Structures are given as C-alpha cells and as structure tokens.
PDB file of C-alpha atoms in Angstrom:
ATOM      1  CA  MET A   1     119.124-113.377  55.989  1.00  0.00           C
ATOM      2  CA  VAL A   2     118.855-110.395  58.290  1.00  0.00           C
ATOM      3  CA  ASP A   3     118.812-106.973  56.654  1.00  0.00           C
ATOM      4  CA  PRO A   4     121.893-105.090  57.959  1.00  0.00           C
ATOM      5  CA  VAL A   5     120.205-101.721  57.394  1.00  0.00           C
ATOM      6  CA  ALA A   6     117.296-102.841  59.567  1.00  0.00           C
ATOM      7  CA  GLU A   7     119.766-103.969  62.245  1.00  0.00           C
ATOM      8  CA  VAL A   8     121.496-100.584  62.177  1.00  0.00           C
ATOM      9  CA  GLU A   9     118.129 -98.840  62.400  1.00  0.00           C
ATOM     10  CA  ALA A  10     117.146-100.900  65.444  1.00  0.00           C
ATOM     11  CA  ALA A  11     120.479-100.213  67.145  1.00  0.00           C
ATOM     12  CA  MET A  12     120.152 -96.492  66.435  1.00  0.00           C
ATOM     13  CA  VAL A  13     116.671 -96.460  67.972  1.00  0.00           C
ATOM     14  CA  VAL A  14     118.100 -97.992  71.149  1.00  0.00           C
ATOM     15  CA  ILE A  15     120.868 -95.370  71.218  1.00  0.00           C
ATOM     16  CA  ARG A  16     118.345 -92.564  70.656  1.00  0.00           C
ATOM     17  CA  ARG A  17     116.139 -93.816  73.490  1.00  0.00           C
ATOM     18  CA  ARG A  18     119.121 -93.939  75.826  1.00  0.00           C
ATOM     19  CA  GLN A  19     120.166 -90.448  74.790  1.00  0.00           C
ATOM     20  CA  THR A  20     116.620 -89.158  75.280  1.00  0.00           C
ATOM     21  CA  ARG A  21     116.542 -90.638  78.771  1.00  0.00           C
ATOM     22  CA  ARG A  22     120.061 -89.270  79.319  1.00  0.00           C
ATOM     23  CA  ILE A  23     121.252 -92.576  80.732  1.00  0.00           C
ATOM     24  CA  LEU A  24     124.948 -91.775  80.326  1.00  0.00           C
ATOM     25  CA  ALA A  25     124.546 -88.299  81.806  1.00  0.00           C
ATOM     26  CA  GLN A  26     122.676 -89.673  84.810  1.00  0.00           C
ATOM     27  CA  ALA A  27     125.204 -92.437  85.348  1.00  0.00           C
ATOM     28  CA  ALA A  28     128.036 -89.893  85.110  1.00  0.00           C
ATOM     29  CA  GLY A  29     126.350 -87.748  87.739  1.00  0.00           C
ATOM     30  CA  VAL A  30     126.040 -84.790  85.366  1.00  0.00           C
ATOM     31  CA  PRO A  31     123.534 -82.566  87.172  1.00  0.00           C
ATOM     32  CA  GLU A  32     122.454 -80.380  84.245  1.00  0.00           C
ATOM     33  CA  ASP A  33     122.442 -82.180  80.916  1.00  0.00           C
ATOM     34  CA  SER A  34     121.310 -79.120  78.955  1.00  0.00           C
ATOM     35  CA  ALA A  35     124.495 -77.357  80.023  1.00  0.00           C
ATOM     36  CA  GLN A  36     126.498 -80.385  78.865  1.00  0.00           C
ATOM     37  CA  GLN A  37     124.927 -80.133  75.424  1.00  0.00           C
ATOM     38  CA  VAL A  38     126.307 -76.603  75.136  1.00  0.00           C
ATOM     39  CA  VAL A  39     129.737 -77.682  76.403  1.00  0.00           C
ATOM     40  CA  ASP A  40     129.772 -80.490  73.818  1.00  0.00           C
ATOM     41  CA  ALA A  41     128.765 -78.062  71.031  1.00  0.00           C
ATOM     42  CA  ILE A  42     131.533 -75.639  71.972  1.00  0.00           C
ATOM     43  CA  GLU A  43     134.060 -78.455  72.007  1.00  0.00           C
ATOM     44  CA  ALA A  44     132.856 -79.705  68.610  1.00  0.00           C
ATOM     45  CA  ALA A  45     133.397 -76.233  67.128  1.00  0.00           C
ATOM     46  CA  GLY A  46     137.096 -76.595  67.920  1.00  0.00           C
ATOM     47  CA  ALA A  47     139.070 -73.469  67.162  1.00  0.00           C
ATOM     48  CA  THR A  48     136.140 -71.930  65.284  1.00  0.00           C
ATOM     49  CA  PRO A  49     134.395 -69.313  67.442  1.00  0.00           C
ATOM     50  CA  ILE A  50     130.815 -70.262  68.274  1.00  0.00           C
ATOM     51  CA  SER A  51     127.900 -68.043  69.245  1.00  0.00           C
ATOM     52  CA  VAL A  52     124.401 -68.794  70.495  1.00  0.00           C
ATOM     53  CA  SER A  53     123.250 -69.175  66.889  1.00  0.00           C
ATOM     54  CA  GLY A  54     126.099 -71.648  66.314  1.00  0.00           C
ATOM     55  CA  VAL A  55     124.938 -73.632  69.328  1.00  0.00           C
ATOM     56  CA  ALA A  56     121.376 -73.562  67.946  1.00  0.00           C
ATOM     57  CA  GLU A  57     122.606 -74.973  64.634  1.00  0.00           C
ATOM     58  CA  ALA A  58     124.835 -77.584  66.283  1.00  0.00           C
ATOM     59  CA  LEU A  59     122.023 -78.828  68.517  1.00  0.00           C
ATOM     60  CA  GLY A  60     119.246 -78.508  65.952  1.00  0.00           C
ATOM     61  CA  VAL A  61     117.159 -76.185  68.115  1.00  0.00           C
ATOM     62  CA  ASP A  62     115.721 -72.719  67.568  1.00  0.00           C
ATOM     63  CA  GLN A  63     117.416 -69.531  68.772  1.00  0.00           C
ATOM     64  CA  PRO A  64     115.233 -69.033  71.891  1.00  0.00           C
ATOM     65  CA  ARG A  65     115.902 -72.625  73.031  1.00  0.00           C
ATOM     66  CA  ALA A  66     119.632 -72.224  72.384  1.00  0.00           C
ATOM     67  CA  SER A  67     119.627 -68.991  74.415  1.00  0.00           C
ATOM     68  CA  LYS A  68     118.071 -70.848  77.357  1.00  0.00           C
ATOM     69  CA  LEU A  69     120.571 -73.682  77.072  1.00  0.00           C
ATOM     70  CA  VAL A  70     123.481 -71.232  76.924  1.00  0.00           C
ATOM     71  CA  ALA A  71     122.097 -69.318  79.897  1.00  0.00           C
ATOM     72  CA  ALA A  72     122.022 -72.583  81.862  1.00  0.00           C
ATOM     73  CA  ALA A  73     125.636 -73.324  80.914  1.00  0.00           C
ATOM     74  CA  VAL A  74     126.703 -69.796  81.865  1.00  0.00           C
ATOM     75  CA  GLY A  75     124.736 -70.046  85.114  1.00  0.00           C
ATOM     76  CA  ALA A  76     126.448 -73.346  85.899  1.00  0.00           C
ATOM     77  CA  GLY A  77     129.814 -71.624  85.457  1.00  0.00           C
ATOM     78  CA  LEU A  78     130.805 -73.848  82.529  1.00  0.00           C
ATOM     79  CA  VAL A  79     130.714 -71.203  79.794  1.00  0.00           C
ATOM     80  CA  ARG A  80     131.387 -67.486  79.557  1.00  0.00           C
ATOM     81  CA  ARG A  81     130.499 -64.954  76.895  1.00  0.00           C
ATOM     82  CA  GLU A  82     133.294 -62.990  75.230  1.00  0.00           C
ATOM     83  CA  ALA A  83     133.235 -60.219  72.659  1.00  0.00           C
ATOM     84  CA  ASP A  84     134.658 -61.345  69.331  1.00  0.00           C
ATOM     85  CA  GLN A  85     138.039 -59.703  68.757  1.00  0.00           C
ATOM     86  CA  LEU A  86     137.317 -59.213  65.041  1.00  0.00           C
ATOM     87  CA  ASP A  87     133.667 -58.165  65.323  1.00  0.00           C
ATOM     88  CA  GLY A  88     132.723 -56.458  68.573  1.00  0.00           C
ATOM     89  CA  ARG A  89     129.022 -56.962  67.807  1.00  0.00           C
ATOM     90  CA  ARG A  90     129.430 -60.719  67.935  1.00  0.00           C
ATOM     91  CA  ILE A  91     129.531 -62.612  71.238  1.00  0.00           C
ATOM     92  CA  ASN A  92     131.420 -65.894  71.321  1.00  0.00           C
ATOM     93  CA  LEU A  93     130.984 -68.660  73.852  1.00  0.00           C
ATOM     94  CA  VAL A  94     134.082 -69.969  75.595  1.00  0.00           C
ATOM     95  CA  LEU A  95     134.540 -72.790  78.076  1.00  0.00           C
ATOM     96  CA  THR A  96     135.599 -71.760  81.560  1.00  0.00           C
ATOM     97  CA  GLU A  97     138.093 -73.786  83.579  1.00  0.00           C
ATOM     98  CA  ALA A  98     135.108 -75.543  85.175  1.00  0.00           C
ATOM     99  CA  GLY A  99     133.777 -76.259  81.664  1.00  0.00           C
ATOM    100  CA  HIS A 100     137.079 -77.826  80.640  1.00  0.00           C
ATOM    101  CA  GLU A 101     137.119 -79.884  83.844  1.00  0.00           C
ATOM    102  CA  ARG A 102     133.535 -81.041  83.274  1.00  0.00           C
ATOM    103  CA  LEU A 103     134.365 -81.946  79.695  1.00  0.00           C
ATOM    104  CA  ALA A 104     137.405 -83.970  80.752  1.00  0.00           C
ATOM    105  CA  ALA A 105     135.394 -85.794  83.423  1.00  0.00           C
ATOM    106  CA  VAL A 106     132.570 -86.588  80.999  1.00  0.00           C
ATOM    107  CA  HIS A 107     135.066 -87.822  78.373  1.00  0.00           C
ATOM    108  CA  ARG A 108     136.695 -90.108  80.942  1.00  0.00           C
ATOM    109  CA  PHE A 109     133.317 -91.485  81.979  1.00  0.00           C
ATOM    110  CA  ARG A 110     131.999 -91.992  78.433  1.00  0.00           C
ATOM    111  CA  ARG A 111     135.204 -93.653  77.283  1.00  0.00           C
ATOM    112  CA  GLN A 112     135.196 -95.945  80.300  1.00  0.00           C
ATOM    113  CA  ARG A 113     131.608 -96.995  79.528  1.00  0.00           C
ATOM    114  CA  PHE A 114     132.418 -97.595  75.873  1.00  0.00           C
ATOM    115  CA  ALA A 115     135.596 -99.508  76.766  1.00  0.00           C
ATOM    116  CA  THR A 116     133.569-101.663  79.156  1.00  0.00           C
ATOM    117  CA  ALA A 117     131.007-102.383  76.427  1.00  0.00           C
ATOM    118  CA  MET A 118     133.843-103.577  74.166  1.00  0.00           C
ATOM    119  CA  HIS A 119     136.051-105.137  76.856  1.00  0.00           C
ATOM    120  CA  ASP A 120     135.989-108.612  75.358  1.00  0.00           C
ATOM    121  CA  TRP A 121     136.380-107.505  71.750  1.00  0.00           C
ATOM    122  CA  PRO A 122     139.657-108.173  69.961  1.00  0.00           C
ATOM    123  CA  ASP A 123     141.662-105.025  69.208  1.00  0.00           C
ATOM    124  CA  ALA A 124     141.023-105.464  65.495  1.00  0.00           C
ATOM    125  CA  ASP A 125     137.246-105.454  66.102  1.00  0.00           C
ATOM    126  CA  ARG A 126     137.481-102.294  68.224  1.00  0.00           C
ATOM    127  CA  GLN A 127     139.444-100.552  65.483  1.00  0.00           C
ATOM    128  CA  ALA A 128     137.098-101.756  62.743  1.00  0.00           C
ATOM    129  CA  PHE A 129     134.062-100.612  64.743  1.00  0.00           C
ATOM    130  CA  ALA A 130     135.620 -97.172  65.341  1.00  0.00           C
ATOM    131  CA  THR A 131     136.414 -96.815  61.645  1.00  0.00           C
ATOM    132  CA  LEU A 132     133.012 -97.996  60.458  1.00  0.00           C
ATOM    133  CA  LEU A 133     131.023 -96.001  63.016  1.00  0.00           C
ATOM    134  CA  THR A 134     132.931 -92.835  62.141  1.00  0.00           C
ATOM    135  CA  ARG A 135     132.300 -93.441  58.435  1.00  0.00           C
ATOM    136  CA  PHE A 136     128.622 -94.173  59.134  1.00  0.00           C
ATOM    137  CA  VAL A 137     128.128 -90.974  61.128  1.00  0.00           C
ATOM    138  CA  SER A 138     129.856 -88.952  58.387  1.00  0.00           C
ATOM    139  CA  GLY A 139     127.584 -90.587  55.830  1.00  0.00           C
ATOM    140  CA  LEU A 140     124.479 -89.485  57.718  1.00  0.00           C
ATOM    141  CA  ASP A 141     125.291 -85.908  56.722  1.00  0.00           C
ATOM    142  CA  HIS A 142     125.023 -86.758  53.020  1.00  0.00           C
ATOM    143  CA  ARG A 143     121.432 -86.308  51.990  1.00  0.00           C
TER     144      ARG A 143
END
C-alpha cells in the first residue's frame, strides 16, 4: 500500500519546484515575478492595511528583501505607498489600477490552467479536491 503522506510530499515537491522556476508566471507572460509576489500579498491581506513589514511576514523574507520587492512593485506601477489615515507614521501599500488589472489577468490565467488540469474530472471530484486542498493548506499552519 502506498503511503498517502509520502504521495502528498512528492506532489508538494513538484509544486515547489514549479513555483521556484516560476513556470506559471512565465507561461502567463508576467515580466516581473517579484512584483507579483507583492501584489499577491496585498490581495491576501484583504481589507487589512499592509506595510512593507507585512509583506515581509507574508512572503517569509527579511525587511530589506521585502523593501526591494516592494520597490520593484512600485517601480512597475502596480503598487503605491499611502500614509495610514489612523497613524501618519505608518505607510500602507495599495494596489494601483494597473495592479488590479494585473491581478485580474493573473487570476484568469491561473484559473484557466487549473481548470485545464482538471478538465476531465467529474464536478464532485473538483469540489472534493478544492475542499481537501483548502483544509490541507489550513492545516499546514498548525504546528
């Protein structure tokens, strides 16, 4: 019998390698993947304001690296810095119109790729996979 945990580990290694090589970003024609990481982090924060230190935490990088990534996103016109309305000392990062457009385009591309990967799956399998993958990812945060 195959160990399901070992199978998950192997699949995750394949995903990590693809992420490291930025296969989806390259296929989507995203010219600056580091800027996309910042855009994704801002989106993930939702309505919660996010600063450079928040981006550092979200991406698991140190503050100097996060500052460089944010500078790239600002330079690409995807993000702007805004003073926090409640604390003028704090600078929040906000998506520009171009950032929202990039995000929408990347979502369309990713979803199309994922839909293609599951094109011959029954609807029930797609739903079960979505449910289980979401639960799995949430479980990774429990140490």
